[in-house]
XYZ file of C-alpha atoms in Angstrom:
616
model
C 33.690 -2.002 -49.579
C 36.113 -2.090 -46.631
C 39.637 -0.693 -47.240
C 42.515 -2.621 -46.435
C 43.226 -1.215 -42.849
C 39.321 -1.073 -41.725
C 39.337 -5.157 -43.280
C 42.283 -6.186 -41.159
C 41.305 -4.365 -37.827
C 37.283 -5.843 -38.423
C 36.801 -9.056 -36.624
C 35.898 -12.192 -39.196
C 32.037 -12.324 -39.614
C 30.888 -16.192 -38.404
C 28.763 -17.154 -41.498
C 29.942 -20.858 -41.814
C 28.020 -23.142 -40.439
C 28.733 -26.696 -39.998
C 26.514 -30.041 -40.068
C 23.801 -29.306 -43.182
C 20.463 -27.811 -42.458
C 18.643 -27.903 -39.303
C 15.866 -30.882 -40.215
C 18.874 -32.779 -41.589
C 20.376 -32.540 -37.890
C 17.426 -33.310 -36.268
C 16.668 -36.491 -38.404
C 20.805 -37.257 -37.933
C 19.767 -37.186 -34.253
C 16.825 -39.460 -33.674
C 18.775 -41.885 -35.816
C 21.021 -41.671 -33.013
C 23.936 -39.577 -34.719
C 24.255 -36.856 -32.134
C 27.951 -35.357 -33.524
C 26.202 -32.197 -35.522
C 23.540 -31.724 -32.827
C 26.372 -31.083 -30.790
C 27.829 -28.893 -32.968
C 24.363 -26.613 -32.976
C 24.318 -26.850 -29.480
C 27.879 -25.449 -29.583
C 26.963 -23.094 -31.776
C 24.106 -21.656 -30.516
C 25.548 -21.243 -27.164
C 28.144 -18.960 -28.755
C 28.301 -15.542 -26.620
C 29.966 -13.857 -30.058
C 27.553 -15.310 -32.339
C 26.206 -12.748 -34.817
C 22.768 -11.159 -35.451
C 22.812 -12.411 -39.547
C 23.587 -16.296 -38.271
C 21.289 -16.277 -35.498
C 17.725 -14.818 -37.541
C 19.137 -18.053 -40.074
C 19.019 -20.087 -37.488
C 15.437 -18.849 -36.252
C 14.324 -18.141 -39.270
C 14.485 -22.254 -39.800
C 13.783 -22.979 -36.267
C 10.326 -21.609 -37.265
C 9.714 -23.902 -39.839
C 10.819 -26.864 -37.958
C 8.913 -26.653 -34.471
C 7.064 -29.793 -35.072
C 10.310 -31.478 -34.493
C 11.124 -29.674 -30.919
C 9.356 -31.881 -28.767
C 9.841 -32.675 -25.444
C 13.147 -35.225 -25.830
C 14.431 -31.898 -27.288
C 13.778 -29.659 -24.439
C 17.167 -29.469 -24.056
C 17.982 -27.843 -27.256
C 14.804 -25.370 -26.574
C 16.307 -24.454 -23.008
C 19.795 -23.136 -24.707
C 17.125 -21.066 -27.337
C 15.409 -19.590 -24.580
C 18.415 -18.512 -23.016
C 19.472 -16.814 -26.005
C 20.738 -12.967 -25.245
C 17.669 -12.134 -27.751
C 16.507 -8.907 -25.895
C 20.167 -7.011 -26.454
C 20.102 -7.861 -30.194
C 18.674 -5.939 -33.206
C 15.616 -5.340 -34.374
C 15.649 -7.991 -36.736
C 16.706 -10.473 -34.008
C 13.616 -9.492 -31.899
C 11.089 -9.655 -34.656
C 12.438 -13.155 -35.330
C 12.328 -14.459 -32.089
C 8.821 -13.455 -30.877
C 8.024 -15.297 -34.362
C 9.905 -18.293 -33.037
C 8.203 -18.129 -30.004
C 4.704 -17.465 -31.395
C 5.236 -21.032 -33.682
C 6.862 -22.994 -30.600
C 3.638 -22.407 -28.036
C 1.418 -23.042 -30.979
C 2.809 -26.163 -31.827
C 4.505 -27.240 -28.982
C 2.556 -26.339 -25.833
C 4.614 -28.650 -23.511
C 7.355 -25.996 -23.764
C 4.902 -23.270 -22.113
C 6.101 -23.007 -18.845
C 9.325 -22.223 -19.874
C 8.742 -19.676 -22.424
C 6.485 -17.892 -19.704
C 9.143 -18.328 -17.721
C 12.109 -16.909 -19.957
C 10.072 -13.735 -20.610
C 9.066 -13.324 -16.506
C 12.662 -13.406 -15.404
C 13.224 -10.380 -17.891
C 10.935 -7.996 -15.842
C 14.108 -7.030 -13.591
C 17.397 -5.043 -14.644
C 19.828 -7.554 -15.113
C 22.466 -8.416 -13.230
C 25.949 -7.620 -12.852
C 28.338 -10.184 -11.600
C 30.432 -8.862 -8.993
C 31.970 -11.585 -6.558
C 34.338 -10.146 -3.936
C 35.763 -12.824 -1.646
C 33.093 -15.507 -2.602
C 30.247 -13.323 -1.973
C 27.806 -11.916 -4.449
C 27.922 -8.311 -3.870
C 25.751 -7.070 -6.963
C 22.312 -6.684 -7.968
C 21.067 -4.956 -10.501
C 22.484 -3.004 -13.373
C 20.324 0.600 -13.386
C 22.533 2.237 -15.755
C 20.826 0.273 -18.397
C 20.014 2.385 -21.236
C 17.307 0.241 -23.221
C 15.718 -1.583 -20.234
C 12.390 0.530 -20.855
C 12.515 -0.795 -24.213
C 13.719 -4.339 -23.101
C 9.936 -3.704 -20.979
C 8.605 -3.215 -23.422
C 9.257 -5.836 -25.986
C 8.888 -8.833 -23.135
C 5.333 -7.324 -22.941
C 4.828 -8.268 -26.571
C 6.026 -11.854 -26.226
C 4.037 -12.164 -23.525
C 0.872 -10.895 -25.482
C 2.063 -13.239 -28.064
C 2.358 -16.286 -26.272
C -1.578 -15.405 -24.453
C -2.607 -14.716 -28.028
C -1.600 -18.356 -29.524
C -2.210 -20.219 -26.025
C -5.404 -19.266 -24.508
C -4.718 -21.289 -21.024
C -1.911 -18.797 -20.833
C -3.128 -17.179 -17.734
C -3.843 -20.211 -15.095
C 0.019 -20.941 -16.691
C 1.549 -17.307 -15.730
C 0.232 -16.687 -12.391
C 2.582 -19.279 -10.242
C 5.445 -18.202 -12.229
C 4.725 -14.593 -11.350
C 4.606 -15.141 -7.739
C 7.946 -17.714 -7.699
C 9.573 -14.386 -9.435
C 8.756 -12.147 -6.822
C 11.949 -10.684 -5.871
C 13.053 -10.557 -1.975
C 12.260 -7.569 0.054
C 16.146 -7.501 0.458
C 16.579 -6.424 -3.062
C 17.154 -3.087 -4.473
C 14.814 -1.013 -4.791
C 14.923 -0.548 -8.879
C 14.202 -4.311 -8.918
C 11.416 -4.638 -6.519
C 10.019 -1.388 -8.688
C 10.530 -2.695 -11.902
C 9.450 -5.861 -11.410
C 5.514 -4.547 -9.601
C 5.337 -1.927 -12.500
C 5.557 -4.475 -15.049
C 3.276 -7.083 -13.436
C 0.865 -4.359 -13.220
C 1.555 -3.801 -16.876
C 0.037 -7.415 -17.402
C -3.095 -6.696 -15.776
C -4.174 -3.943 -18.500
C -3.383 -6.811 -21.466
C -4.575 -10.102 -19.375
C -7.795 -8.632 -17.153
C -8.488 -11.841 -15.547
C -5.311 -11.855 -13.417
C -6.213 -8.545 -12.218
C -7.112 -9.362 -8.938
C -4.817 -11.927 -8.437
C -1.609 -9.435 -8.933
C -3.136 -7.270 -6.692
C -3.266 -9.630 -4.265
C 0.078 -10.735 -4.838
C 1.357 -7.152 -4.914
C -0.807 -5.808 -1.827
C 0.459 -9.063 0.040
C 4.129 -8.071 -0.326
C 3.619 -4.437 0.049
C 2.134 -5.764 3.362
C 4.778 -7.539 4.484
C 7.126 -4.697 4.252
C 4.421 -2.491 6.237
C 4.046 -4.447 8.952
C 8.313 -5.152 9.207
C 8.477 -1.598 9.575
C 6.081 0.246 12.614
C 5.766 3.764 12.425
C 7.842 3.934 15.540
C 11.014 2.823 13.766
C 10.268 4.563 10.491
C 10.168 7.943 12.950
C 13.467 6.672 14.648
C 15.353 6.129 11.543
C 13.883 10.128 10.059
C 15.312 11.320 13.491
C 18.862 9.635 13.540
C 19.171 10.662 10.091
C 18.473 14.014 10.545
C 20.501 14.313 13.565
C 23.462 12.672 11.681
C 23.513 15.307 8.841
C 23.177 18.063 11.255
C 26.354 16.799 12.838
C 27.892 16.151 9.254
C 27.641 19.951 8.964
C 29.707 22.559 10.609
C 28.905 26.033 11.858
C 31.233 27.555 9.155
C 29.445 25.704 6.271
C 25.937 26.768 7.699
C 27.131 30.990 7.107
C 28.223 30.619 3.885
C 25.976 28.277 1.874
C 22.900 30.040 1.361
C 23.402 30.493 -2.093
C 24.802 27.314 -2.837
C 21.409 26.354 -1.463
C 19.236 28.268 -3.431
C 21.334 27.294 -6.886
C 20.131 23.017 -5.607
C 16.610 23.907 -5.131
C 15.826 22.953 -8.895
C 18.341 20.114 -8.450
C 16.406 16.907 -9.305
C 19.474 14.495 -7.240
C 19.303 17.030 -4.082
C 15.493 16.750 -4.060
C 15.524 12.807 -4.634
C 18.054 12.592 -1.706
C 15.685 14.672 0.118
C 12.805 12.383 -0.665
C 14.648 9.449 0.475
C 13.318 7.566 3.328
C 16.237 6.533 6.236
C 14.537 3.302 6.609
C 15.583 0.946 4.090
C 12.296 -1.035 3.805
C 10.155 1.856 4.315
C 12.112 3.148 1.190
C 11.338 0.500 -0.428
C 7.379 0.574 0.647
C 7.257 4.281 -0.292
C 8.051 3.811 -4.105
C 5.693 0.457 -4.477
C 2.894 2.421 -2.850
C 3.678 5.872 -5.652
C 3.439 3.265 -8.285
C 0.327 1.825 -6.699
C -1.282 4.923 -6.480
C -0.226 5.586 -10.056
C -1.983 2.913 -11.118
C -5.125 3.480 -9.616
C -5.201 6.837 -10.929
C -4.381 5.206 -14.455
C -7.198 2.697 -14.488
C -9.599 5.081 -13.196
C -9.250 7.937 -15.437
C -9.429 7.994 -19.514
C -8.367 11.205 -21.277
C -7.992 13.041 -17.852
C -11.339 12.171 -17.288
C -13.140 9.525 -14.490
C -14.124 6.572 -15.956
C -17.322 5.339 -13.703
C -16.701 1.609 -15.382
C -13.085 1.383 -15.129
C -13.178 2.817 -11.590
C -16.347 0.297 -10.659
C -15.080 -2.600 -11.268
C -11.165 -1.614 -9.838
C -12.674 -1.151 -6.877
C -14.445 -4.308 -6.549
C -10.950 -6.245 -6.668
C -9.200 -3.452 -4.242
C -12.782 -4.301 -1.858
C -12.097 -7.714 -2.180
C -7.757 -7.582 -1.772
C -8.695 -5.648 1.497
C -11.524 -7.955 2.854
C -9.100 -11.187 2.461
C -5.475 -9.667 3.451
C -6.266 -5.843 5.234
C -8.862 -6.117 6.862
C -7.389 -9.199 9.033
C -3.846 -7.676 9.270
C -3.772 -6.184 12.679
C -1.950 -2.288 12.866
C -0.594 -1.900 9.589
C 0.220 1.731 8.831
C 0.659 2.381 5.132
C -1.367 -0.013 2.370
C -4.765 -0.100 3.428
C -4.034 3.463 1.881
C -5.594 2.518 -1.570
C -8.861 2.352 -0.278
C -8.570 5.974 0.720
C -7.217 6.919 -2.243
C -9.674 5.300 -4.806
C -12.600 5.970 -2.583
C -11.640 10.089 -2.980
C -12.559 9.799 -6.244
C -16.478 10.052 -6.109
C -18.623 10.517 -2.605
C -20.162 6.872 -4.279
C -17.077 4.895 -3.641
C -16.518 6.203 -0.083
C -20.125 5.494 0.870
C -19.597 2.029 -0.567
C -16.809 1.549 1.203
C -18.627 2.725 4.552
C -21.760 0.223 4.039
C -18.906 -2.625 3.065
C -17.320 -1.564 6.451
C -20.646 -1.245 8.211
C -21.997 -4.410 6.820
C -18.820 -6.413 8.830
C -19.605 -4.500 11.860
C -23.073 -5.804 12.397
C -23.129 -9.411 11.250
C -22.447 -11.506 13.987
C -20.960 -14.159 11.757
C -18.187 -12.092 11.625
C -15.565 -13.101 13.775
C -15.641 -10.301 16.711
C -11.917 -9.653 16.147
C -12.859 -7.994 11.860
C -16.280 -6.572 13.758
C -13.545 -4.529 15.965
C -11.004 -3.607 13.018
C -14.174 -2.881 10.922
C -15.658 -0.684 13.651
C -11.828 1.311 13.725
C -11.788 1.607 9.594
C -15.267 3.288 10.222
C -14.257 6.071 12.770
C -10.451 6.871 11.474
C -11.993 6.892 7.530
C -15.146 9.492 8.874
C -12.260 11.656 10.886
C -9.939 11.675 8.487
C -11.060 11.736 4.876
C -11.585 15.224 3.876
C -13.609 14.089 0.661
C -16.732 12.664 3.288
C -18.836 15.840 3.697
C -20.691 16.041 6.551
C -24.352 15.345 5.558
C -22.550 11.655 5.231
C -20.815 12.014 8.354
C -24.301 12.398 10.031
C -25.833 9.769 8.576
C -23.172 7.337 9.873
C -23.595 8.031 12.843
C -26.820 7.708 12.867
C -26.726 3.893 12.152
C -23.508 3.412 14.528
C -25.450 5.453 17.364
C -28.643 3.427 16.851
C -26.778 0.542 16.558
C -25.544 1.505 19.792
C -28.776 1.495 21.457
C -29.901 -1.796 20.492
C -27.019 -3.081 21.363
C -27.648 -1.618 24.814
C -31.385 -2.429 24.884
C -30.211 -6.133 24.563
C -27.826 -6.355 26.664
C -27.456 -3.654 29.610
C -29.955 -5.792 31.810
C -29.161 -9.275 31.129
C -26.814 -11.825 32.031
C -24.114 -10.274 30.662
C -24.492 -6.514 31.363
C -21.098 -6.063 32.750
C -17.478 -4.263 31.256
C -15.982 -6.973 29.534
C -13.838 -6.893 26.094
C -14.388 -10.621 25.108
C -18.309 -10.179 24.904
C -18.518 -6.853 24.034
C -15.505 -5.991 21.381
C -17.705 -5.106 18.379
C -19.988 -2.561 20.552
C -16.660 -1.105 22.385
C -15.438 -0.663 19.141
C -18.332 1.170 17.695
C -18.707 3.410 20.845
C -14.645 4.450 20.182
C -15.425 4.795 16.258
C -18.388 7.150 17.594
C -15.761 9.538 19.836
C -13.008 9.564 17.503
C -15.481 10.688 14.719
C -17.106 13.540 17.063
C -13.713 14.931 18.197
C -12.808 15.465 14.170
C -15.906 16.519 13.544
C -18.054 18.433 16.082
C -17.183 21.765 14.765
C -18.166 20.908 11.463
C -21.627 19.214 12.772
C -22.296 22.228 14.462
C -21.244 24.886 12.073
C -23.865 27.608 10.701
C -26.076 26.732 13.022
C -25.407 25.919 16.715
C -28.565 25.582 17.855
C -29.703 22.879 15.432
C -26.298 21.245 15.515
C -26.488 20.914 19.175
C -30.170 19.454 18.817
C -29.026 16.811 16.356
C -26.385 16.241 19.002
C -28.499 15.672 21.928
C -30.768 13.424 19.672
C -27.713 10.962 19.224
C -28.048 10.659 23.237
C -24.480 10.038 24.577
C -25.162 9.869 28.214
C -27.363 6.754 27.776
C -24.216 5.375 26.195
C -21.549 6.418 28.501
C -23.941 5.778 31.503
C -24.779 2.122 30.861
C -23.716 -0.936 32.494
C -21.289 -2.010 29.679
C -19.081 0.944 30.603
C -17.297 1.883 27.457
C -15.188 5.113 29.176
C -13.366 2.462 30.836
C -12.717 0.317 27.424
C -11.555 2.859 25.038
C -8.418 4.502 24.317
C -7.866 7.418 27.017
C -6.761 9.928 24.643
C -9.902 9.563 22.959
C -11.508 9.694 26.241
C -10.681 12.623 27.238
C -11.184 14.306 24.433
C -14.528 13.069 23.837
C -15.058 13.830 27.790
C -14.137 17.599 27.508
C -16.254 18.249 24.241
C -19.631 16.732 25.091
C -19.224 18.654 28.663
C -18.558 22.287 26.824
C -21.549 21.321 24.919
C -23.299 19.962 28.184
C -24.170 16.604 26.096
C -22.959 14.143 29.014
C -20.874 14.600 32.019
C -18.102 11.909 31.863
C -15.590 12.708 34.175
C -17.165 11.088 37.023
C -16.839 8.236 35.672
C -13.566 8.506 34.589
C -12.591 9.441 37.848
C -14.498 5.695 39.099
C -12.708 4.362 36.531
C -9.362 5.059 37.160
C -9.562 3.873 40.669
C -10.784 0.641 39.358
C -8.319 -0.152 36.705
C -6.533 -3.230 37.903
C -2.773 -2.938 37.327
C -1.389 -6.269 35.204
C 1.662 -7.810 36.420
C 4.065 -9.036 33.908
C 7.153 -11.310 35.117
C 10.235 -10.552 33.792
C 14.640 -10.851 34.228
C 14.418 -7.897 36.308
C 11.274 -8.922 38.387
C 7.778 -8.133 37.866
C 6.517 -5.127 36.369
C 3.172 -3.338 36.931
C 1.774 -1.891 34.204
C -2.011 -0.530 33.351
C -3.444 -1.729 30.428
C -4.367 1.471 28.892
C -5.464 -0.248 25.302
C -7.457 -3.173 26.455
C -9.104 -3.170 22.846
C -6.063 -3.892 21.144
C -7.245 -0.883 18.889
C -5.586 1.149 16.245
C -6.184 3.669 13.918
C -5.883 2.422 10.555
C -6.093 6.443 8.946
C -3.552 7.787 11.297
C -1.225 10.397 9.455
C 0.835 8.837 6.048
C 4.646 9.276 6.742
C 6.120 8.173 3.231
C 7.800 10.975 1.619
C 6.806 10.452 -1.799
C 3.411 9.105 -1.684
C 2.508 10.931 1.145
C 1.911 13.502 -1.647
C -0.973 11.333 -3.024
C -2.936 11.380 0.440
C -1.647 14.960 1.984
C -4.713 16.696 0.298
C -7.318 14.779 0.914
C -6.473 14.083 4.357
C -7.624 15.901 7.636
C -4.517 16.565 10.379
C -5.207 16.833 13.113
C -4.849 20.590 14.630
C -2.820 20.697 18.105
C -4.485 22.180 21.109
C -3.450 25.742 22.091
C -3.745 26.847 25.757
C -6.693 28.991 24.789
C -8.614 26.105 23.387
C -8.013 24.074 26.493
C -9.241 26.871 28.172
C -12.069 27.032 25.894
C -13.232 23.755 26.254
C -13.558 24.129 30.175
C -16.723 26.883 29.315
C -19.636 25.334 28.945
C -21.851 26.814 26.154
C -24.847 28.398 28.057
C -28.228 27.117 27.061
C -30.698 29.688 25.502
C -28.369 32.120 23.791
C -29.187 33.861 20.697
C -28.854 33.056 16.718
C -26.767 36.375 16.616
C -24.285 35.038 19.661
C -24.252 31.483 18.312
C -23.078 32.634 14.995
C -20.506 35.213 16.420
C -19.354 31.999 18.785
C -18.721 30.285 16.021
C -16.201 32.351 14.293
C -13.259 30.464 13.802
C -14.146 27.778 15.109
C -13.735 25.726 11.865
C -11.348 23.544 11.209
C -8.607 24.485 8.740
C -8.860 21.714 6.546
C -5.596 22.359 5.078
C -2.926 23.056 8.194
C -0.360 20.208 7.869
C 0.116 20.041 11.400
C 2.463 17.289 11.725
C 3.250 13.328 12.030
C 1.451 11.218 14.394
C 2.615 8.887 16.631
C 0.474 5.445 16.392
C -2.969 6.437 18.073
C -2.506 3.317 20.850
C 0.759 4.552 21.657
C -0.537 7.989 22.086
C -1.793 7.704 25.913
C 1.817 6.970 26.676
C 3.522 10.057 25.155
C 3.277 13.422 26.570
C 1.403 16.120 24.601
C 4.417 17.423 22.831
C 5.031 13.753 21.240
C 1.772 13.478 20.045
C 1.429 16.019 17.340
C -0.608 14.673 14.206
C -2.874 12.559 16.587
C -5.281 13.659 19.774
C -2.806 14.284 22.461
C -3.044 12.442 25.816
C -4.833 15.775 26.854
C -6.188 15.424 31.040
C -9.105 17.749 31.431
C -9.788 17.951 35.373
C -13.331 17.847 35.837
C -14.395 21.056 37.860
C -15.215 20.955 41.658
């Protein structure tokens, strides 16, 4: 019992209800007397109504949904608005009862109880207006929203369990939800988390939300180029440095050490300066999360699971990747799944090397096919190099064919528009070899060199399609100085014929026309060069191969050719340290076709635009 003070200062509970019970409204209303469907209406609508009136009312709501047709869809819209989620427990259990009875009996009223729960995967909002002008978004200090998750899950499973069709119903409402790049970031990451969420209780929409998901998470990638990414880490960094003074710098060390545990210093930290690349970074961690998820039961792979993920991730990249020209981040999930077991990344490989060598294919996805190939060998530390070999085995043979059929006929001439796929190969073949070659030839020089001369390079940079002159210079030159310490071609001849050839193209412009040389005439990219999202970076960093910048000695190094006929004994001493270190973060890369443009000290992470003079 309430004493007398606690009974005046309680607000009056709203038990009374007006207009009899809720079948005598609804017959009142067909007979055209509308006055106490008003009244409900009214009632219902009530922002202070209280948990005890509203289970009555959806307690008999239940029992009448054979009346809610559609010339009462208006009464059903002001239900499914209902503040439900917020309420007690007894509320909730009601309601998913309610709207269990209402699909099952009602189905024209689908679509809109799909999507009333869909528009409850974000926070909600706060209202702010200042001046006319929406200023909020979401509200993240929401205590129960994990909860509030949670229990739209469970209407959805409810709904799919009564309404089998569910699916084909869902899937346009999940993409119309989609929230706008522009958005925070807790509402683009709520709302991907939960539609992954879906995927684990309605498996046949799998692949479309990963399409859907892997389509926006490309949009933001390609918005945001490396370049400006780097730009926006380098004013930002610049700006704080400024922020702090000389006298703050000598005195905060041990303020410092006491934030190194602090979680909102190391979140600030982890913070990319880009807006959209922030955004990017924490849709790719929860990707990534998933994948790991699906794949693994108990801690443990799960071959099944992991199979038939990476079927739809094959099949996302085939129809959106694959065709996306110079995207720097997403395609990222292949690497990561395929680290999981050598099978995957082989699969991946023949997937890759199966585009390559149709010539269905359009040539422009035999090119980007050909550049997957050669970045995934160089890069992915998981590919051992028995694997390695064997790749290029069928891209070097390839090769030759391609050269057998071609380098006499018509059309045995330097020239991108016939010859894409094979220039593509050729660079996928150098890239590989520079990342490589001290691996291929470790433990034994003498039978790595063999294997080397058996892959026969000179026929390839000596023929009449010329691919020195097609491919990235970097790469180039790279490839130029290692096959010559290894006296497996001589390229710098050409090269040198080469450069006096290239024709300079002349672009008009406000200022007049500019000469430039097209130093790209592939159009090629890297699709593995280095990951620069703070937080998932931390997915790829140890699986990934940096590359390690050229010292002066190694320069050096590369100008002395290895003399033929030495000894087991000297090639193993010769070999010492010659390894790569597998795990030397070196640094971030510049994109690899912007690379022949930047000086050497610009281009760490990436082959530097490294001249090696051919001796006299």
């Amino acid at each position: 019992m309430l004493g007398a003070d606690e009974f005046i200062s309680s607000p009056p509970r709203k038990t009374v209800r007006f207009g009899g019970t809720l079948s005598e409204i609804l017959l009142k209303y067909e007979k055209g007397d509308t006055t106490d469907f008003e009244l409900l209406k009214h009632q219902l609508s009530d922002p202070d109504i209280k948990d005890a009136q509203l289970i009555n009312w959806l307690h008999e709501f239940r029992a009448s949904v054979a009346y809610l047709t559609k010339e009462l869809e208006q009464l059903v819209n002001i239900l499914l608005k209902l503040p439900w989620l917020r309420r007690s427990r007894e509320v909730v259990e009601e309601y998913l009862g309610f709207l269990g009875n209402l699909v099952s009996a009602q189905t024209v009223h689908l679509r809109p109880c799909l999507r009333m729960i869909v528009s409850q995967f974000v926070p909600p909002r706060i209202t702010i207006r200042e001046d006319d002008v929406d200023i909020s978004d979401s509200d993240d200090d929401d205590e129960n929203i994990s909860e509030n998750f949670n229990t739209c899950h469970r209407a959805l499973q409810t709904v799919a369990r009564y309404v089998p069709s569910t699916p084909q119903f869902l899937m346009p409402i999940l993409v119309e939800f989609f929230p706008f790049i522009n958005k925070s970031e807790r509402t683009l990451e709520c709302y991907v988390h939960n539609l992954l969420r879906v995927t684990v209780y309605l498996p046949t929409l799998r692949l479309q939300i990963l399409e859907l998901i892997i389509e926006k998470l490309l949009k933001l990638d390609v918005s945001t180029p490396q370049q400006d990414i780097e730009d926006a880490e380098e004013t930002a960094n610049n700006c704080a440095s400024e922020e702090k003074s000389p006298e703050e710098g000598l005195f905060d060390m041990e303020e410092d050490e006491d934030r190194k545990g602090d979680k909102v210093v190391s979140a600030s930290v982890e913070r990319m300066a880009h807006p959209l690349a922030e955004r990017l970074d924490i849709l790719m961690t929860i990707l990534f999360s998933y994948i790991k998820d699906v794949c693994h039961v108990d801690g443990k792979l799960n071959i099944s699971n992991t199979k038939d993920l990476y079927r739809d991730l094959v099949s996302v990249f085939d129809k959106l990747i694959l065709p996306t020209h110079a995207s720097c981040h997403v395609q990222y999930f292949m690497f990561y799944i395929c680290s999981f077991k050598l099978g995957l990344a082989e699969a991946f490989l023949d997937h890759l090397w199966k585009k390559l060598q149709d010539p269905n294919n359009p040539p422009v996805i035999r090119q980007t096919a050909g550049s997957y190939i050669g970045s995934f060998l160089a890069r992915a530390k998981f590919i051992p190099i028995v694997t390695v070999k064997a790749c290029l085995d069928l891209l070097v043979n390839w090769l030759h064919k391609y050269i057998d059929n071609q380098d006499t006929g018509a059309n045995a001439y330097c020239d991108v528009a016939l010859h894409g796929p094979f220039y593509s190969t050729c660079q996928a073949v150098f890239y590989t070899l520079i990342f490589r070659h001290k691996q291929l030839l470790d433990g034994n020089l003498r039978k790595g060199l063999s294997y080397l001369q058996s892959l026969n390079f000179e026929r390839i940079v000596m023929c009449q399609l010329n691919p020195l002159k097609i491919c990235i210079p970097s790469v180039v030159n790279l490839f130029a100085a290692i096959t010559r310490k290894y006296q497996l071609v001589f390229c710098y001849t050409i090269i040198e014929r080469n450069n006096r050839q290239f024709i300079p193209v002349v672009r008009s412009g406000t200022g007049g026309d500019l000469v430039q040389t097209c130093t790209n005439p592939l159009d090629s990219f890297f699709p593995f060069d280095p990951y620069i999202l703070k937080r998932s970076k931390k997915t790829i960093d140890p699986m990934y191969q940096f590359w390690e910048e050229l010292s002066a000695e190694d320069l050096e190094d590369l100008k002395k050719p290895i003399k033929k006929g030495s000894s087991e004994d000297e090639d193993d001493d010769f070999l010492k340290g010659e390894t790569p270190q597998n795990d030397g973060v070196v640094g971030i890369a510049p994109n690899s076709y912007e690379s022949n443009t930047r000086s050497p000290v610009s281009s760490i992470g990436s082959p530097a635009d490294c001249y090696m003079p051919y001796p006299l």
